[in-house]
PDB file of C-alpha atoms in Angstrom:
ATOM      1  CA  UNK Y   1      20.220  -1.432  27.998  1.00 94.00           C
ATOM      2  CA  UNK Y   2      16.740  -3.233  27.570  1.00 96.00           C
ATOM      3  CA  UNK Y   3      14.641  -3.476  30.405  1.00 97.00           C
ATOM      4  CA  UNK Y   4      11.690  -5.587  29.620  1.00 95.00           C
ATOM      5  CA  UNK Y   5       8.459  -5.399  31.306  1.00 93.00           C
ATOM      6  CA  UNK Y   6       6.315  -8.129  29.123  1.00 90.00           C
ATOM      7  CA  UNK Y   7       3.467  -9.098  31.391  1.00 86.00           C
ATOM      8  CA  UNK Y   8       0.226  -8.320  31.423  1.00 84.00           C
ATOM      9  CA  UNK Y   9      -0.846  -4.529  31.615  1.00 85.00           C
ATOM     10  CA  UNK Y  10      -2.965  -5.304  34.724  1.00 84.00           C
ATOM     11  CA  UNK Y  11      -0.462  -6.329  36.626  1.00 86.00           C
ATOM     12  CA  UNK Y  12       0.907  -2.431  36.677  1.00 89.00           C
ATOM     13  CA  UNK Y  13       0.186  -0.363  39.662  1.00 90.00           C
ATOM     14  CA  UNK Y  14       0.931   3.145  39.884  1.00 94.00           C
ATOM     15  CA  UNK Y  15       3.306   2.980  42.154  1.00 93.00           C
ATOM     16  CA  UNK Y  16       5.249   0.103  40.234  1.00 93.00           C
ATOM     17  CA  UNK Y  17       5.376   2.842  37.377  1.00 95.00           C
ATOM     18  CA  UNK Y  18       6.324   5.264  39.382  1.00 96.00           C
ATOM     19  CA  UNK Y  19       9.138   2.665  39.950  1.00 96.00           C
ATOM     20  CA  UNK Y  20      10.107   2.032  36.665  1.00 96.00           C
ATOM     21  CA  UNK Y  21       9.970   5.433  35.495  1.00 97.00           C
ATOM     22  CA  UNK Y  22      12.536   6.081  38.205  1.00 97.00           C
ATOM     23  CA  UNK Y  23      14.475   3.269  37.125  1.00 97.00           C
ATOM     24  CA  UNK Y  24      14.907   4.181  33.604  1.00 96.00           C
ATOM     25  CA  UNK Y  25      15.452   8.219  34.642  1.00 96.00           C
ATOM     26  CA  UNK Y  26      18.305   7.362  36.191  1.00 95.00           C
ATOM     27  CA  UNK Y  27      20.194   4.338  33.745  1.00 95.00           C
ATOM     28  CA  UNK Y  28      21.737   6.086  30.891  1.00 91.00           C
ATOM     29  CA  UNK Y  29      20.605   4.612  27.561  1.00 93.00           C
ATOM     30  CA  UNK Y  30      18.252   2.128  29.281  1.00 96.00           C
ATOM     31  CA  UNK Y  31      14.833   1.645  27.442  1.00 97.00           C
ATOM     32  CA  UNK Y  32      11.382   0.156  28.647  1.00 97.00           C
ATOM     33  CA  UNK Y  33      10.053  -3.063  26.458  1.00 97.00           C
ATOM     34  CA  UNK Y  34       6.019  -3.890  26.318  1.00 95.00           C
ATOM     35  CA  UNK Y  35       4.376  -6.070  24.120  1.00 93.00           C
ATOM     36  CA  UNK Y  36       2.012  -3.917  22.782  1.00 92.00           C
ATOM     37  CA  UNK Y  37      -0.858  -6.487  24.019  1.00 89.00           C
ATOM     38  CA  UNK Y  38      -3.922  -6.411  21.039  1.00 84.00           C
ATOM     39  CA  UNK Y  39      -6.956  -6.804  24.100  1.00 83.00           C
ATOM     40  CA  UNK Y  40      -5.590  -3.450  25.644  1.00 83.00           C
ATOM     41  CA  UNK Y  41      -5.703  -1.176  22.468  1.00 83.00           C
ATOM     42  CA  UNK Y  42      -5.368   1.954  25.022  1.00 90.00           C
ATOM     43  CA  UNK Y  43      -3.359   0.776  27.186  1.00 92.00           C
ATOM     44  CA  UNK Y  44       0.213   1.855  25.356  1.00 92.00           C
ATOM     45  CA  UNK Y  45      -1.524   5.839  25.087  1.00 94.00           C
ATOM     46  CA  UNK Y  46      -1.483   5.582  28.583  1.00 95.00           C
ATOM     47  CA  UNK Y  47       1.469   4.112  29.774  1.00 96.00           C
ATOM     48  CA  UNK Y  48       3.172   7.118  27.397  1.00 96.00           C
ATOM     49  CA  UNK Y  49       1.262   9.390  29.023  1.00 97.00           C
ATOM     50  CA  UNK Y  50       1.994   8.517  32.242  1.00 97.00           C
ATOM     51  CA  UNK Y  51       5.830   7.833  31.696  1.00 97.00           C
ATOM     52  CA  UNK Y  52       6.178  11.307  30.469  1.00 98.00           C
ATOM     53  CA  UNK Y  53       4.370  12.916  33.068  1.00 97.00           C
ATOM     54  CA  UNK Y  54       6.726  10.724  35.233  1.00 97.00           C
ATOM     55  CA  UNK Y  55      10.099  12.177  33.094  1.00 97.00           C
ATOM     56  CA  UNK Y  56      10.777   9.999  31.044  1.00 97.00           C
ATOM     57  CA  UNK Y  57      11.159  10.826  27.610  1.00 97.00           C
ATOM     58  CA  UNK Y  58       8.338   8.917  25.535  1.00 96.00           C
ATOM     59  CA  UNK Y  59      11.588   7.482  22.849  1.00 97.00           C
ATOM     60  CA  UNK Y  60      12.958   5.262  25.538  1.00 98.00           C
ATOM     61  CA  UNK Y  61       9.391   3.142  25.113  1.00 97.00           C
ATOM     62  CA  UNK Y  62      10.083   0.672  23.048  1.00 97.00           C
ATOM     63  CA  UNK Y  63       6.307  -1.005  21.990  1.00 96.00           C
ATOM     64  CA  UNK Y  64       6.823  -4.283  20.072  1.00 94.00           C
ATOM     65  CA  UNK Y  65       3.747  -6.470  18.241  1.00 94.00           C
ATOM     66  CA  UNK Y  66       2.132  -9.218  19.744  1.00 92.00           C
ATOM     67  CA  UNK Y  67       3.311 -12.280  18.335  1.00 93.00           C
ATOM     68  CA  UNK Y  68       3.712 -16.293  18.611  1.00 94.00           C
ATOM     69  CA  UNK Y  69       5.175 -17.562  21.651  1.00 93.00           C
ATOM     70  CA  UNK Y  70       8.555 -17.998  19.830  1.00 94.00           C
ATOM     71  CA  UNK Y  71       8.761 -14.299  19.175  1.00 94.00           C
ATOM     72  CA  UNK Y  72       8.087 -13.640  22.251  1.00 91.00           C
ATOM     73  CA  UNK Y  73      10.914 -15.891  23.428  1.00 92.00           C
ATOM     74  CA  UNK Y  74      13.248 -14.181  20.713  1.00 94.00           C
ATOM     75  CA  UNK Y  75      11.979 -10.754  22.608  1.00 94.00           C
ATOM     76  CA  UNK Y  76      12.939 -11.491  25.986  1.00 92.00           C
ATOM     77  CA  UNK Y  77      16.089 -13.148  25.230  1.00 94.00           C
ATOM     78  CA  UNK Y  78      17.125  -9.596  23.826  1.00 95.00           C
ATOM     79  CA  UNK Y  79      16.160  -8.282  27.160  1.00 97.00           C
ATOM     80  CA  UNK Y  80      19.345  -7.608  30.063  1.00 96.00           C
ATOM     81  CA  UNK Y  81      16.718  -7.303  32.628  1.00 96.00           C
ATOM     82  CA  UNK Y  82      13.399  -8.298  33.076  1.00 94.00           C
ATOM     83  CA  UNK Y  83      11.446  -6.261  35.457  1.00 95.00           C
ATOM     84  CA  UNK Y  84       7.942  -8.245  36.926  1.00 91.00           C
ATOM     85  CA  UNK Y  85       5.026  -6.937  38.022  1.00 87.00           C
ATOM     86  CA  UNK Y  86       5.292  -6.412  41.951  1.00 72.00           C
ATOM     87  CA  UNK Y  87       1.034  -6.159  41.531  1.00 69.00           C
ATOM     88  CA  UNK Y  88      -0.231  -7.106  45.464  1.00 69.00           C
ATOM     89  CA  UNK Y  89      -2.426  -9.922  44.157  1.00 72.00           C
ATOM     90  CA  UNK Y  90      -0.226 -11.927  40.900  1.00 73.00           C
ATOM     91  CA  UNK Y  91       3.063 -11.206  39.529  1.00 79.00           C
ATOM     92  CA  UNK Y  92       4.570 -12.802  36.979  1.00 76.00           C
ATOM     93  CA  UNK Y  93       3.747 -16.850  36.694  1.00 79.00           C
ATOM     94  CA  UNK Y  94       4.920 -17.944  33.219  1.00 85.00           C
ATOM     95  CA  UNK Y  95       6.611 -15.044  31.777  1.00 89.00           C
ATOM     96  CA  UNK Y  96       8.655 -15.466  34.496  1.00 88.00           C
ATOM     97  CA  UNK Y  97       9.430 -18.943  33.736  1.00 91.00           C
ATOM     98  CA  UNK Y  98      10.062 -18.085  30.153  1.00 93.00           C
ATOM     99  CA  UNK Y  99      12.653 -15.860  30.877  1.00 92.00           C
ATOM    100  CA  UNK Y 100      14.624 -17.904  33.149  1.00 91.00           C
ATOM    101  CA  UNK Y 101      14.768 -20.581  30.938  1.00 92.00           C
ATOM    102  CA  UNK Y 102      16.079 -18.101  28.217  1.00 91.00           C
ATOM    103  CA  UNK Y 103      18.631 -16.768  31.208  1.00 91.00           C
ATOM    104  CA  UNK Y 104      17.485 -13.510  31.822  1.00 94.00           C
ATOM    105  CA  UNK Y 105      17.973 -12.360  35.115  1.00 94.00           C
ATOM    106  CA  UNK Y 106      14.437 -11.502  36.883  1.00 94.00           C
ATOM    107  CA  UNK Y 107      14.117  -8.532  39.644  1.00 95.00           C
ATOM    108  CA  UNK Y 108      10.914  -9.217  41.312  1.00 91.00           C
ATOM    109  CA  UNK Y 109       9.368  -8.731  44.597  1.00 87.00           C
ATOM    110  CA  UNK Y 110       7.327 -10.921  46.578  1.00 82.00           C
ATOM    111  CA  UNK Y 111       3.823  -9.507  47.669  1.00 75.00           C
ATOM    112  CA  UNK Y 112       1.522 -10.555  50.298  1.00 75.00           C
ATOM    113  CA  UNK Y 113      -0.239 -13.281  48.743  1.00 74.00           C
ATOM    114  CA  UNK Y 114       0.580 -16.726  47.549  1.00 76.00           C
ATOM    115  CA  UNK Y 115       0.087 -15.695  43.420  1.00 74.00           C
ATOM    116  CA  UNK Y 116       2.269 -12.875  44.270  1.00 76.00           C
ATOM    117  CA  UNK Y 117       5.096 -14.720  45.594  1.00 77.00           C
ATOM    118  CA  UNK Y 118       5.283 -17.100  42.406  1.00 76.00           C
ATOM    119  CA  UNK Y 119       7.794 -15.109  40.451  1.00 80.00           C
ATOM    120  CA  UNK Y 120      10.536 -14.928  44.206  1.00 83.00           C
ATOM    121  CA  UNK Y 121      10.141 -18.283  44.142  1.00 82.00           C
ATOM    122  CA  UNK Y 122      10.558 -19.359  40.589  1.00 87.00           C
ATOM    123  CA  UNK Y 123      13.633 -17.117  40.975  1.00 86.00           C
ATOM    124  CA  UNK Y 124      15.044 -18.908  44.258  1.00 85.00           C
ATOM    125  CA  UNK Y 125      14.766 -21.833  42.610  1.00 85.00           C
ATOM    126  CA  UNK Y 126      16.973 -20.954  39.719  1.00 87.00           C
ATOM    127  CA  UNK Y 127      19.235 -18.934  42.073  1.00 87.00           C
ATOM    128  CA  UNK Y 128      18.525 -15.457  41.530  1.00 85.00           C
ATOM    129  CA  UNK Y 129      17.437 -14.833  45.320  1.00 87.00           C
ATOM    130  CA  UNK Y 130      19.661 -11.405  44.946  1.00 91.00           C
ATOM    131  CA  UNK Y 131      16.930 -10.187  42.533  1.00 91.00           C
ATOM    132  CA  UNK Y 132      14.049 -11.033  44.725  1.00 89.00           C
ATOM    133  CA  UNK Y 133      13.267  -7.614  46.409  1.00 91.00           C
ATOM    134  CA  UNK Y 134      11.018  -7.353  49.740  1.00 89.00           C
ATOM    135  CA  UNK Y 135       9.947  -4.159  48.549  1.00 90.00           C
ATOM    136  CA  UNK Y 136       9.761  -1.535  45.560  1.00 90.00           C
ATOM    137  CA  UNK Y 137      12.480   0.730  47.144  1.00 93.00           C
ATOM    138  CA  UNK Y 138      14.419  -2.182  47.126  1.00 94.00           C
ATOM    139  CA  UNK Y 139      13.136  -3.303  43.957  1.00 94.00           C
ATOM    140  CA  UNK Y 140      14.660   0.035  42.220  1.00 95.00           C
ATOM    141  CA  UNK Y 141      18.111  -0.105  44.300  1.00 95.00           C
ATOM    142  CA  UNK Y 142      18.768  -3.354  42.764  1.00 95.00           C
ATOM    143  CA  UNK Y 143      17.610  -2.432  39.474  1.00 95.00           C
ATOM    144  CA  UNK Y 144      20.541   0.267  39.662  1.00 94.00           C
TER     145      UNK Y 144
END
């Protein structure tokens, strides 16, 4: 099982991880998918870090190059579930897009403000409303 988490590192707040650590603990044989972005060098050292310190055993990250926008296309359709960024100010805009269009279902959860709420409503639209969460414990029910 490939669980893809392709945005932007930013968009990751520790209690998200926390959430997706949890996730993965408990799917048997699921893995975690980043683009390992080239303008946040550290950033897969400490997502490890943090995932093992979390339980997770550091072989079910799976880091892949940054690449064209047709690779990353080819990535996410390989994906069974894409998880977005819950962050409290954006979530997932065009990634989120991206995968819909390549059919990948979407769990998401709509934050307080309007850029956060881009990625529920892209999904609506496209009629995934079951994977639109209202919150991470939510978020991580569905996921399971």
């Amino acid at each position: 099982i490939l669980l893809g988490a392709l945005n932007k590192f930013y968009k990751i707040t520790p209690p998200l991880y926390d959430a997706w650590c949890d996730i993965i603990k408990r799917s048997l044989g699921a893995s975690l998918v980043f683009i390992d972005y080239h303008h946040y060098p550290e950033a897969r050292v400490h997502l490890t870090r943090e995932a093992v310190m979390r339980g997770v055993d550091r072989n079910r990250l799976i880091f892949l190059p940054e690449g064209s926008h047709s690779y990353f296309m080819k990535v996410g359709a390989a994906l069974d579930l894409f998880l977005d960024t819950g962050h409290p100010l954006s979530n997932g805009h065009t990634t989120v897009a991206d995968m819909l269009y390549m059919e990948v279902p979407v769990l998401t959860y709509t934050g307080p403000a309007k850029p956060s709420r881009v990625a529920s409503s892209l999904s609506i639209a496209a009629g995934c409303s079951l994977l639109v969460a209202r919150s991470l414990s939510e978020y991580v029910s569905i996921a399971l």
